[in-house]
CSV table of C-alpha atoms in Angstrom, one decimal:
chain,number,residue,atom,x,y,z
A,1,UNK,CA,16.5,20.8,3.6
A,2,UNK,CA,17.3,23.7,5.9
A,3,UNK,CA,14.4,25.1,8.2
A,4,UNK,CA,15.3,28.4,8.6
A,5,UNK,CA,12.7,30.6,10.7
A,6,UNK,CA,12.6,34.4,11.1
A,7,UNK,CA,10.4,36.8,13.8
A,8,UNK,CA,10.5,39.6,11.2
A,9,UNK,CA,7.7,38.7,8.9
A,10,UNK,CA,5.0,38.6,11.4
A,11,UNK,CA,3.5,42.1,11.8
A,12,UNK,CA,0.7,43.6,14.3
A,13,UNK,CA,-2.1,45.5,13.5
A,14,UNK,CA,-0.2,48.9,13.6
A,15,UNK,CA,2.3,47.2,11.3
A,16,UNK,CA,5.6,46.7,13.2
A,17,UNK,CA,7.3,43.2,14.1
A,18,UNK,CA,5.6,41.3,17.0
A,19,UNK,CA,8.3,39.9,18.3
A,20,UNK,CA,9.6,43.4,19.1
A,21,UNK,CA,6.4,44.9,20.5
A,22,UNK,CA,5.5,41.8,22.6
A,23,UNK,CA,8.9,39.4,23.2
A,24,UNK,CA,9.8,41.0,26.0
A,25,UNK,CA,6.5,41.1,28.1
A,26,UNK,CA,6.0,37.1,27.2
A,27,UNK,CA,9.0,35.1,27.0
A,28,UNK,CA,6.8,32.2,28.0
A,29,UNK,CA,5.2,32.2,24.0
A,30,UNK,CA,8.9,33.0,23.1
A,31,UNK,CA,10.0,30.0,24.8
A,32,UNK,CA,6.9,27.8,23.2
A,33,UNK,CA,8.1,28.8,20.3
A,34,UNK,CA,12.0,27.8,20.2
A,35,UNK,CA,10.7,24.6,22.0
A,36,UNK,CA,8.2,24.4,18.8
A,37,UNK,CA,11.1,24.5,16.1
A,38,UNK,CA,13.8,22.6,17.6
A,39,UNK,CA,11.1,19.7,19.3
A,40,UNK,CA,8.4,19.9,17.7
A,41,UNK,CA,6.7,16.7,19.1
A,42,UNK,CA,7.0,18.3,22.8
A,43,UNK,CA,4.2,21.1,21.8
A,44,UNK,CA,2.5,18.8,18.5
A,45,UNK,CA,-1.0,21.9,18.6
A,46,UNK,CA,0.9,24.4,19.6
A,47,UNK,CA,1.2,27.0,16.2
A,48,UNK,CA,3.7,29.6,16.9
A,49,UNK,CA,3.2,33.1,18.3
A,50,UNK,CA,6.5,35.3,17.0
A,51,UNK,CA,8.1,32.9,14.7
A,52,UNK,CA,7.4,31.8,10.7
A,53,UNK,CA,9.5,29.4,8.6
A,54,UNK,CA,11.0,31.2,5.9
A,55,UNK,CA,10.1,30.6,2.7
């Protein structure tokens, strides 16, 4: 099984991609969130900010 995750399907309230409104003014939650996917057990409560598994 392939986990295969994507920072285009979560949208903000004015409907573009999160990752492109906010990415670049908190690299710390982009950071959490590539430490998330590839070792998960380092951040076990943390739910990710930009990035969803594809489906």
């Amino acid at each position: 099984m392939t986990k295969v995750y994507t920072p285009i399907i979560r949208k903000g309230t004015s409907g573009g991609v999160i990752y492109y409104e906010l990415a670049s003014t908190r690299p710390d939650l982009v950071l959490k969130d590539l430490i998330k996917i590839t070792n998960p057990e380092v951040l076990p409560n943390y739910e990710l900010t930009f990035f969803e598994k594809m489906k």
